[in-house]
Tab-separated table of C-alpha atoms in Angstrom:
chain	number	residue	atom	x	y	z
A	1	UNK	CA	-31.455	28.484	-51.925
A	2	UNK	CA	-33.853	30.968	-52.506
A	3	UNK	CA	-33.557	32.519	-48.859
A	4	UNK	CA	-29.788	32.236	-49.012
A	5	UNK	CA	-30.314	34.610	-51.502
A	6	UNK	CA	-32.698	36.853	-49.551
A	7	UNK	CA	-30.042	37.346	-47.116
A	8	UNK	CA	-27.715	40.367	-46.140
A	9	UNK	CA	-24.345	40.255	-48.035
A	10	UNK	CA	-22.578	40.206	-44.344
A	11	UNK	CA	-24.384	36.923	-43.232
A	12	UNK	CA	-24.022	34.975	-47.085
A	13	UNK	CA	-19.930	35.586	-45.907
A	14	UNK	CA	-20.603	34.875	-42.839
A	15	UNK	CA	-22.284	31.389	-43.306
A	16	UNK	CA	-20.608	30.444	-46.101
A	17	UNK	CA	-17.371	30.434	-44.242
A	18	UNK	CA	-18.753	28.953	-41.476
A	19	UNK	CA	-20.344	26.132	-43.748
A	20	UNK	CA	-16.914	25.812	-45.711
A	21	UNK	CA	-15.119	25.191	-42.079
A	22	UNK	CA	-17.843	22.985	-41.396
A	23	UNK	CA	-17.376	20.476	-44.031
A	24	UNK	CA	-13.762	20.869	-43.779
A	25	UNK	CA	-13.398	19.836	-40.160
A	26	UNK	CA	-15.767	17.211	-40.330
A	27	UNK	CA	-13.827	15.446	-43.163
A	28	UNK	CA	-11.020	16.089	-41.704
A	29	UNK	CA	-12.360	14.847	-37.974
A	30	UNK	CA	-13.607	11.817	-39.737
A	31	UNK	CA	-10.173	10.744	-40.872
A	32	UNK	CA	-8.413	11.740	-37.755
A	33	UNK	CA	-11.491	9.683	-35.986
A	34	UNK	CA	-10.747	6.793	-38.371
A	35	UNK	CA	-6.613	6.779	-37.977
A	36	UNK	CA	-7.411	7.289	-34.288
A	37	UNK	CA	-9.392	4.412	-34.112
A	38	UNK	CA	-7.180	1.798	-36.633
A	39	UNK	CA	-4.257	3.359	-34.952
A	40	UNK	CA	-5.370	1.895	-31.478
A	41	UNK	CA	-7.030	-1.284	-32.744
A	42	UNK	CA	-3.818	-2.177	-33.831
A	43	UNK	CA	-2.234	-1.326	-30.395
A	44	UNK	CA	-4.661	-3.248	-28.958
A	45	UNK	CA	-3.881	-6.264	-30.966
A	46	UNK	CA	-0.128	-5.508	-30.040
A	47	UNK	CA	-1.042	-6.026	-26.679
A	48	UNK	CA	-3.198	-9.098	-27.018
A	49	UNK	CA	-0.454	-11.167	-29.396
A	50	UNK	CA	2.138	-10.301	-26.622
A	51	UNK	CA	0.338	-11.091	-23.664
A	52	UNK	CA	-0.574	-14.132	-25.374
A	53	UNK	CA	3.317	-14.954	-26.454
A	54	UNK	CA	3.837	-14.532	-22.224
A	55	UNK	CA	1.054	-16.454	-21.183
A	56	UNK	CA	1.860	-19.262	-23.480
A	57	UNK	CA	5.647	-19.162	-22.560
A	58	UNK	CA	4.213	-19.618	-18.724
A	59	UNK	CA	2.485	-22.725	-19.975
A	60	UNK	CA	4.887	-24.572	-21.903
A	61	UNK	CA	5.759	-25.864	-18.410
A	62	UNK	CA	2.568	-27.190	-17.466
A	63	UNK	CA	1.819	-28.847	-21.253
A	64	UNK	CA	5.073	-30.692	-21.082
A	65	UNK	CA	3.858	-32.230	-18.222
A	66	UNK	CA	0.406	-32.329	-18.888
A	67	UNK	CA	-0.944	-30.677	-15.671
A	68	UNK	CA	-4.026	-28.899	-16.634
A	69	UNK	CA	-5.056	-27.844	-13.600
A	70	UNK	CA	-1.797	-25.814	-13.133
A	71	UNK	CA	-2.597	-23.864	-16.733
A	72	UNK	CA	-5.821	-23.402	-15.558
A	73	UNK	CA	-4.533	-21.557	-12.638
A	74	UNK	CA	-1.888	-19.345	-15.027
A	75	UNK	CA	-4.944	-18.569	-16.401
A	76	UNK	CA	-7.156	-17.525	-14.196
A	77	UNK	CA	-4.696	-14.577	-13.478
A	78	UNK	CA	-5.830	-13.073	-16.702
A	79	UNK	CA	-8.978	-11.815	-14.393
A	80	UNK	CA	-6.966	-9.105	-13.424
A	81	UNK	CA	-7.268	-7.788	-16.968
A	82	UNK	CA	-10.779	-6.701	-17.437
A	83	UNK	CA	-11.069	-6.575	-21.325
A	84	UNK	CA	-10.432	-10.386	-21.650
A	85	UNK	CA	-13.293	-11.958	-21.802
A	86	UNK	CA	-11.906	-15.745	-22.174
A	87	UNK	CA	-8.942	-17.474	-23.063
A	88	UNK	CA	-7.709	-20.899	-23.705
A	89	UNK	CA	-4.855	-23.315	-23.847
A	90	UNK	CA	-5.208	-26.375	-26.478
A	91	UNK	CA	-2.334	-29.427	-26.709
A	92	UNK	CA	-0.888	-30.211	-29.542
A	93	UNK	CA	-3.630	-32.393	-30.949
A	94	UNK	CA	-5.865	-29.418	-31.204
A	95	UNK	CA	-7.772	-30.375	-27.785
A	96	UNK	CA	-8.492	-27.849	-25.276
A	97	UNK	CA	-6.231	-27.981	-22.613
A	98	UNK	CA	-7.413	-25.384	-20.081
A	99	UNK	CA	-9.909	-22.567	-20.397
A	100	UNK	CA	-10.943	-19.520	-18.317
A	101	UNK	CA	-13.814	-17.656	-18.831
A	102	UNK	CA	-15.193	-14.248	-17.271
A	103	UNK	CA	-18.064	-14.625	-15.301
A	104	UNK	CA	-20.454	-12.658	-18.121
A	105	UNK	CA	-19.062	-14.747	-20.635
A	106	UNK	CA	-20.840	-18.271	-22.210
A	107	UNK	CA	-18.496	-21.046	-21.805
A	108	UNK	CA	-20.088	-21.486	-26.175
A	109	UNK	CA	-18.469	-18.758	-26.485
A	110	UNK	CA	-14.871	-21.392	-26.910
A	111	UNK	CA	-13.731	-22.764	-30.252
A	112	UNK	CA	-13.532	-26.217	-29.949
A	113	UNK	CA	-10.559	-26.736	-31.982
A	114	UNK	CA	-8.030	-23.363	-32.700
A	115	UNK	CA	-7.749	-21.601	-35.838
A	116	UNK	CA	-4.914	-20.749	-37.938
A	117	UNK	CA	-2.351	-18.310	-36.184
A	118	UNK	CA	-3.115	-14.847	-36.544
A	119	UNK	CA	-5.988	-11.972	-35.270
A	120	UNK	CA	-9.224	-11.992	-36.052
A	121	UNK	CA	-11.916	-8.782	-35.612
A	122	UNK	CA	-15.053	-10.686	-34.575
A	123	UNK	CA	-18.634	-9.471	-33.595
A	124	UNK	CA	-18.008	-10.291	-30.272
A	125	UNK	CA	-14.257	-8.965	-29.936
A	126	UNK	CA	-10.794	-9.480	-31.245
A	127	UNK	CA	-9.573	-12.842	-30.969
A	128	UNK	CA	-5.959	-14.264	-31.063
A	129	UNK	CA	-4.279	-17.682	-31.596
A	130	UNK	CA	-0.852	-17.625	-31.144
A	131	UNK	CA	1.286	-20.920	-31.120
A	132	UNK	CA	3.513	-21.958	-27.719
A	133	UNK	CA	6.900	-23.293	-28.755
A	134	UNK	CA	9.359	-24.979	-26.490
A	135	UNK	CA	12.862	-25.820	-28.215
A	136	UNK	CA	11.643	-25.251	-31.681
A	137	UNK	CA	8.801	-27.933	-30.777
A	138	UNK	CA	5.032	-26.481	-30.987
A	139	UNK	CA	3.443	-27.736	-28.144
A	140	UNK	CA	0.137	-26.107	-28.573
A	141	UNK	CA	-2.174	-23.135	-28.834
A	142	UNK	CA	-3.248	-20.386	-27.093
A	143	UNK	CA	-6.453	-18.231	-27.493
A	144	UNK	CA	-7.806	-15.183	-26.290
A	145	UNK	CA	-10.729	-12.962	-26.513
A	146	UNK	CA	-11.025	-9.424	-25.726
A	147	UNK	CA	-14.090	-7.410	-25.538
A	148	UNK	CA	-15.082	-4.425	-27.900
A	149	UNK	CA	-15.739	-2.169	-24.518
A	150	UNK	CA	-12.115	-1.115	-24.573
A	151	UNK	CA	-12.555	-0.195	-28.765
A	152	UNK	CA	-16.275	0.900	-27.758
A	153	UNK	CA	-14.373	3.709	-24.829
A	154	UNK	CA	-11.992	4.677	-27.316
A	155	UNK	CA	-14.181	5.629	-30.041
A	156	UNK	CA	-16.342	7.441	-27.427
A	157	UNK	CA	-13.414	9.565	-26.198
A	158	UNK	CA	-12.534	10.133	-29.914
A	159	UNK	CA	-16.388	10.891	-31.066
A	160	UNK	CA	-15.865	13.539	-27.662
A	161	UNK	CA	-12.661	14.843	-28.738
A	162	UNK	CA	-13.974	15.623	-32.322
A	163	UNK	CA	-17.163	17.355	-31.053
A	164	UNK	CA	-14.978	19.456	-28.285
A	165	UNK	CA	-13.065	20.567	-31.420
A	166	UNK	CA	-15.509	20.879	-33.747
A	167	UNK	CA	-17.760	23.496	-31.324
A	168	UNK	CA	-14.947	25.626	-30.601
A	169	UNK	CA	-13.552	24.937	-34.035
A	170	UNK	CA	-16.960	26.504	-35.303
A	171	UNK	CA	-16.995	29.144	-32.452
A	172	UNK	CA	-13.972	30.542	-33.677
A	173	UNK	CA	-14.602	29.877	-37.178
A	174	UNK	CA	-17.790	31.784	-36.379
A	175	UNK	CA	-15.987	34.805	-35.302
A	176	UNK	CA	-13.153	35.362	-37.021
A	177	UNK	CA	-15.743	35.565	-40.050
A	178	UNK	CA	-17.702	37.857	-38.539
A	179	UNK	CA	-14.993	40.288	-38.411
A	180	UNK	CA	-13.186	39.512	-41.267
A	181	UNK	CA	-16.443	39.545	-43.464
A	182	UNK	CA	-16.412	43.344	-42.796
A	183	UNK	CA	-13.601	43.846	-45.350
A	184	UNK	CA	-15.685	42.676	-47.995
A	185	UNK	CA	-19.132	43.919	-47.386
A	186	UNK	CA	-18.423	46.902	-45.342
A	187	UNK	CA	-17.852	48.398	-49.027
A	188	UNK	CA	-20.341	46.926	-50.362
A	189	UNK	CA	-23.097	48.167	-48.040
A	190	UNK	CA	-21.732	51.310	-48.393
A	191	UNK	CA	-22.000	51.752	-51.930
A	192	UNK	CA	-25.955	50.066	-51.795
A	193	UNK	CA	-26.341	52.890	-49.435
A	194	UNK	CA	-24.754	55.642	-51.660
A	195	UNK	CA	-27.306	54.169	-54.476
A	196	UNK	CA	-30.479	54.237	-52.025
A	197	UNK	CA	-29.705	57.656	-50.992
A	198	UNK	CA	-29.254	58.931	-54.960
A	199	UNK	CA	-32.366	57.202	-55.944
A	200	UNK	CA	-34.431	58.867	-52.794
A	201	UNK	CA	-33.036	62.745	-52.638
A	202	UNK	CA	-31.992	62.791	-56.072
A	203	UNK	CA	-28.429	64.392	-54.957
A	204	UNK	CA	-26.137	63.504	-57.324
A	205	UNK	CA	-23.252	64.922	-55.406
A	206	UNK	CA	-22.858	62.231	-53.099
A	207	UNK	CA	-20.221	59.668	-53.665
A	208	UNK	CA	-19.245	56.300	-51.979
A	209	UNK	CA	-16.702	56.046	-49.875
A	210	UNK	CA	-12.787	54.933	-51.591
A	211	UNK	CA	-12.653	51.232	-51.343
A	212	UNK	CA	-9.107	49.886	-51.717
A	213	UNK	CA	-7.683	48.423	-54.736
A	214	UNK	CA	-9.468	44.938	-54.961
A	215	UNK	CA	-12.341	44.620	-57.301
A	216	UNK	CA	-14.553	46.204	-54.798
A	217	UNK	CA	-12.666	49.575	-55.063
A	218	UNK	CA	-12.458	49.356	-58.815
A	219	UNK	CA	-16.715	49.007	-58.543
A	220	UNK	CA	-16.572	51.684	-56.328
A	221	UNK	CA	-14.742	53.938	-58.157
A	222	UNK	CA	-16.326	53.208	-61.396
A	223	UNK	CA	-19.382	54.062	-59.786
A	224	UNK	CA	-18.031	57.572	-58.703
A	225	UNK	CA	-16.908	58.002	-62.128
A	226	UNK	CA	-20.163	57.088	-63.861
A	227	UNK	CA	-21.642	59.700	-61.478
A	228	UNK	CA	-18.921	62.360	-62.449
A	229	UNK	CA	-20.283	61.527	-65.687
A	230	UNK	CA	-24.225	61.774	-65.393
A	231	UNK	CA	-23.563	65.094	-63.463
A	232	UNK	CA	-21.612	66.729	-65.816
A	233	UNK	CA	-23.488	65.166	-68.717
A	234	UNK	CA	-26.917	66.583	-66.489
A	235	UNK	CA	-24.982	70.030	-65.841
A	236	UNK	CA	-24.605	70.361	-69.887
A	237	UNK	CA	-28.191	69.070	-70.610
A	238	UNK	CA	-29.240	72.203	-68.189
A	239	UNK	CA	-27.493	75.047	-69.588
A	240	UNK	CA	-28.260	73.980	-73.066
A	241	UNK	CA	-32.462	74.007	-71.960
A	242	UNK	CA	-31.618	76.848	-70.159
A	243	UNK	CA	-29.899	78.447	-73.715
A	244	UNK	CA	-32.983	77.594	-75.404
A	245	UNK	CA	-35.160	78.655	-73.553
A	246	UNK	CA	-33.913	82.021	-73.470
A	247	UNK	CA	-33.236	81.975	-77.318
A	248	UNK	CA	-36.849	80.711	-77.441
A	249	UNK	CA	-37.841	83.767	-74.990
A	250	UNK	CA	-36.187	86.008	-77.168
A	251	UNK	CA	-37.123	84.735	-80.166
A	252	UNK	CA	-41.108	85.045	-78.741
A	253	UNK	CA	-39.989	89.202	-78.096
A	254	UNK	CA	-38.372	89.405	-81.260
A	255	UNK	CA	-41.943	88.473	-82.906
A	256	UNK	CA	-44.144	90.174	-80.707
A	257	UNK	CA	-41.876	93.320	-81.248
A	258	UNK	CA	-42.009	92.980	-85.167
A	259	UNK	CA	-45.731	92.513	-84.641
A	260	UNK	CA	-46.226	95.259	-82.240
A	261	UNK	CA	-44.529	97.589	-85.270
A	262	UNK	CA	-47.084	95.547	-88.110
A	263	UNK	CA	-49.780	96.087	-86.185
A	264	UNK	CA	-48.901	99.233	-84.513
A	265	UNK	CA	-48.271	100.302	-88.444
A	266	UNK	CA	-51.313	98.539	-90.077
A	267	UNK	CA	-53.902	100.025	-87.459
A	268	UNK	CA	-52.455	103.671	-88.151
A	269	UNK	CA	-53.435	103.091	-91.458
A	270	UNK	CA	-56.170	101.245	-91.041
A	271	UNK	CA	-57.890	103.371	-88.373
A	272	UNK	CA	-58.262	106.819	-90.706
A	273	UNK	CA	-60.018	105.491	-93.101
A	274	UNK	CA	-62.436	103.304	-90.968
A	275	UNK	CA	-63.033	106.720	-88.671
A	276	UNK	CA	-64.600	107.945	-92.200
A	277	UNK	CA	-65.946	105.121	-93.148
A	278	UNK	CA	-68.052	104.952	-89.852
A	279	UNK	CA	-69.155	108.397	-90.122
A	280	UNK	CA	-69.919	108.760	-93.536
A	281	UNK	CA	-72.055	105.252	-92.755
A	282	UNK	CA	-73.830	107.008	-88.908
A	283	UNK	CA	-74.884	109.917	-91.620
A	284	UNK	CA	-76.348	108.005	-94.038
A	285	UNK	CA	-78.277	106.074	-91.224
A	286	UNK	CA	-79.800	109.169	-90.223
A	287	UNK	CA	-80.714	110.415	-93.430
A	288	UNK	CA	-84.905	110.253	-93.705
A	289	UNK	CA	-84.671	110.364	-97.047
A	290	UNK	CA	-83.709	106.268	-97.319
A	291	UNK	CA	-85.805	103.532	-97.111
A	292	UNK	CA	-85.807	100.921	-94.246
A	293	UNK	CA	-84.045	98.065	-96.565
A	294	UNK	CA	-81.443	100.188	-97.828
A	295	UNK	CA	-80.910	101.875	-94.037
A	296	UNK	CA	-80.837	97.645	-92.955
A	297	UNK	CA	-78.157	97.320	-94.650
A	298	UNK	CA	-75.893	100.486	-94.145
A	299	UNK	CA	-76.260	99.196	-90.360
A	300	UNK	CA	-75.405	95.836	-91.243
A	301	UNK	CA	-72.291	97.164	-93.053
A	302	UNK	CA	-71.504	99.447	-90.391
A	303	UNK	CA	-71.452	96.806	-87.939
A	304	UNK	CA	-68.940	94.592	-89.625
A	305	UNK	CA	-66.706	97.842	-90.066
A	306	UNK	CA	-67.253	98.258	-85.717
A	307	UNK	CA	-65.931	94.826	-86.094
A	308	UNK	CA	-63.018	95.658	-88.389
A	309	UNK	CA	-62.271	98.129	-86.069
A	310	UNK	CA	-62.300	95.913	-83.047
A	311	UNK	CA	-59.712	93.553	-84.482
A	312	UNK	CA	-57.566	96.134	-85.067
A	313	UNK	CA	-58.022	97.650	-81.692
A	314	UNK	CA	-57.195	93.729	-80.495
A	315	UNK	CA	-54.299	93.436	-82.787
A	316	UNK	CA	-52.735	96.927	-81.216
A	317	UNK	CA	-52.859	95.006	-77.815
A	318	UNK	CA	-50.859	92.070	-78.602
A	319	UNK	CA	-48.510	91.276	-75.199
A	320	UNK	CA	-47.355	88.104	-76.560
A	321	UNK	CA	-46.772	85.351	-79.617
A	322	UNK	CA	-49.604	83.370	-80.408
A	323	UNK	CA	-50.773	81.022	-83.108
A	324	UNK	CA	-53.266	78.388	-84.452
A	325	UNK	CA	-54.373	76.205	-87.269
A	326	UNK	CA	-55.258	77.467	-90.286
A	327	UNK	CA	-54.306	74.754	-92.637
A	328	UNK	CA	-52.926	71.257	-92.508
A	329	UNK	CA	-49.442	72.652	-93.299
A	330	UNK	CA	-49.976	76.597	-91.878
A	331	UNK	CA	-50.405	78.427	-88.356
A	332	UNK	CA	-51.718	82.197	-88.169
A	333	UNK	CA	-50.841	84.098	-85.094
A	334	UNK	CA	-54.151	84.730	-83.312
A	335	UNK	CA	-55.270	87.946	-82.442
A	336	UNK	CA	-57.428	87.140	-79.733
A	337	UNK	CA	-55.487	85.247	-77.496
A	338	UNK	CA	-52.234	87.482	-77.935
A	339	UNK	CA	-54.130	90.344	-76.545
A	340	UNK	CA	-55.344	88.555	-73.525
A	341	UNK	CA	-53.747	89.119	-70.422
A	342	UNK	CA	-54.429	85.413	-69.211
C-alpha cells in the first residue's frame, strides 16, 4: 500500500481504474461463464432425454417381441454419436435387455438394474433413464451415458472467450484511462508544479493555470487567491519596513543634528576656558621657582585637561548616533564610536 502511495497521481488513476474494471469483468465473466455453462448443460440434457424418448420408441418393437439382438443393433447406431459413452435397454422386470458400449468404455461401467426416471450429473458423465411406453403400457427402460468431453469443450471455449474479452477488455480499459486520467491530474500536476517553482525562485507572481469548475478548479483558484493574499500582505509588510526604516534614518539625523548643535555648542564653550587653563598650567610648569612634587602634579592635571580637551575635540566629530550601557535601565551616546568613520 505503501508504494501505491509512492506513486505519480496519473498512474494511482490509472491503475485504479484499471483494477476497478478488473474486478468488475471478472465477476461479471464468472457469471456469464457460469450461465454459459448451466445454460448448455441443460441443452445437453435436452438432447440426451430426447434422443433417449426416440431410441426407446425404436425399441418398443423389438421388447414386445423380445428380440434382443435386434435392440442391440438399434443401438449400436448410437456410435455415430461420439459423446455417448454407453447405453442400455432393460425389460420390464428391471433386467437388462440390450447394451452397447464404446470401445473406451468398461462394460462395469452398466447399472445392473435402472434408476428412477430422471437425469443424473455423475463423475463420469450425465446419465439418463427414461421409460419406453407402448399404448399406455411401460415396457421398459432406457439408459444412457454421455461423457463430460462435450461439457469439458464447452467450458474451454467459454474459459477462451472470457480471457479474449477480458485482455482486450483491459487493453481498452487501459487506455481510455490513460487519457481520461489527464482531466484529473493534468491540474493537479500543474498546480504541484506552480508550488515547486514558488518554493525554489521565490516568485510569488506565478500562478497555476484556471482549472474548471470541479473541486480541482476551486483548489486551484483558492490557491491563486491565497497567493494574491501573501503578496499583497508581503507588498504591505515591505513598505511599512521600508517606512521605518526611513523614520528610523531620520530619526538617527534628527539626533546626530541636535548633537552636532550640543556639542558643536558645549565645545565653544568649553574650548576658551580649557585654552587658558592649559596655558596658565604650561607656565606654571616652567616656572623654576616650584618644586618637583608640586610641578608632578600641575603635569598630571594638565594632562587630564589634554584629555578634556580631546573628548571634546571627539564629541565635535560625531558623524552618527551611538550609544551604550551605562546602567541597567540607561544608555549614553558614546563619543568614541560616533566619531569613528568605521
Amino acid at each position: 500500500m505503501q508504494a501505491f502511495r509512492d506513486l505519480s497521481i496519473k498512474r494511482k488513476l490509472t491503475l485504479s481504474s484499471v483494477a476497478t474494471s478488473v474486478v468488475v469483468l471478472v465477476l461479471a465473466s464468472i457469471a456469464i461463464a457460469v450461465h454459459e455453462y448451466e445454460a448448455f448443460r441443460d441443452d445437453t440434457i435436452g438432447h440426451l432425454e430426447s434422443m433417449a424418448f426416440i431410441v426407446g420408441y425404436n425399441c418398443t418393437v423389438t421388447l414386445t417381441f423380445e428380440d434382443s439382438k435386434a435392440a442391440e443393433l438399434l443401438l449400436s447406431a448410437l456410435e455415430k454419436e461420439p459423446h455417448i459413452a454407453a447405453a442400455a435397454i432393460y425389460d420390464a422386470k428391471r433386467v437388462p435387455f440390450a447394451v452397447y458400449t464404446r470401445d473406451d468404455i468398461a462394460p462395469k461401467s452398466m447399472p445392473l438394474v435402472p434408476r428412477a426416471d430422471g437425469h443424473y450429473i455423475e463423475e463420469d458423465g450425465l446419465v439418463v433413464f427414461a421409460p419406453i411406453h407402448y399404448e399406455g403400457e411401460r415396457l421398459g427402460t432406457i439408459f444412457l451415458l454421455s461423457d463430460t468431453e462435450v461439457l469439458n469443450a464447452e467450458l474451454r471455449d467459454i474459459g477462451m472467450m472470457i480471457l479474449l474479452v477480458l485482455a482486450v477488455s483491459l487493453l481498452l480499459s487501459y487506455l481510455i484511462s490513460a487519457k481520461l486520467q489527464a482531466v484529473v491530474s493534468e491540474p493537479v500536476i500543474q498546480l504541484a508544479q506552480t508550488v515547486r517553482a514558488i518554493t525554489n525562485k521565490r516568485d510569488y507572481d506565478l500562478r497555476a493555470m484556471p482549472a474548471g469548475r470541479d473541486e480541482i478548479g476551486f483548489l486551484v483558484d483558492a490557491f491563486n487567491r491565497m497567493l494574491d493574499d501573501l503578496q499583497r500582505e508581503m507588498t504591505d509588510r515591505l513598505a511599512a519596513e521600508t517606512a521605518l526604516q526611513q523614520n528610523e534614518e531620520k530619526l538617527a539625523a534628527d539626533r546626530l543634528r541636535v548633537l552636532a548643535e550640543t556639542v558643536g555648542a558645549a565645545a565653544h564653550e568649553i574650548n576658551q576656558p580649557l585654552t587658558g587653563i592649559v596655558g596658565r598650567l604650561e607656565l606654571m610648569i616652567m616656572d623654576d621657582d616650584i618644586d618637583d612634587a608640586r610641578r608632578a602634579e600641575l603635569k598630571s592635571t594638565l594632562e587630564l585637561v589634554i584629555r578634556i580637551s580631546d573628548i571634546v575635540r571627539q564629541m565635535q566629530q560625531a558623524r552618527r548616533y551611538v550609544t551604550k550601557s551605562y546602567t541597567k535601565d540607561k544608555d549614553i551616546i558614546d563619543i568614541e564610536a560616533s566619531a569613528r568613520n568605521d
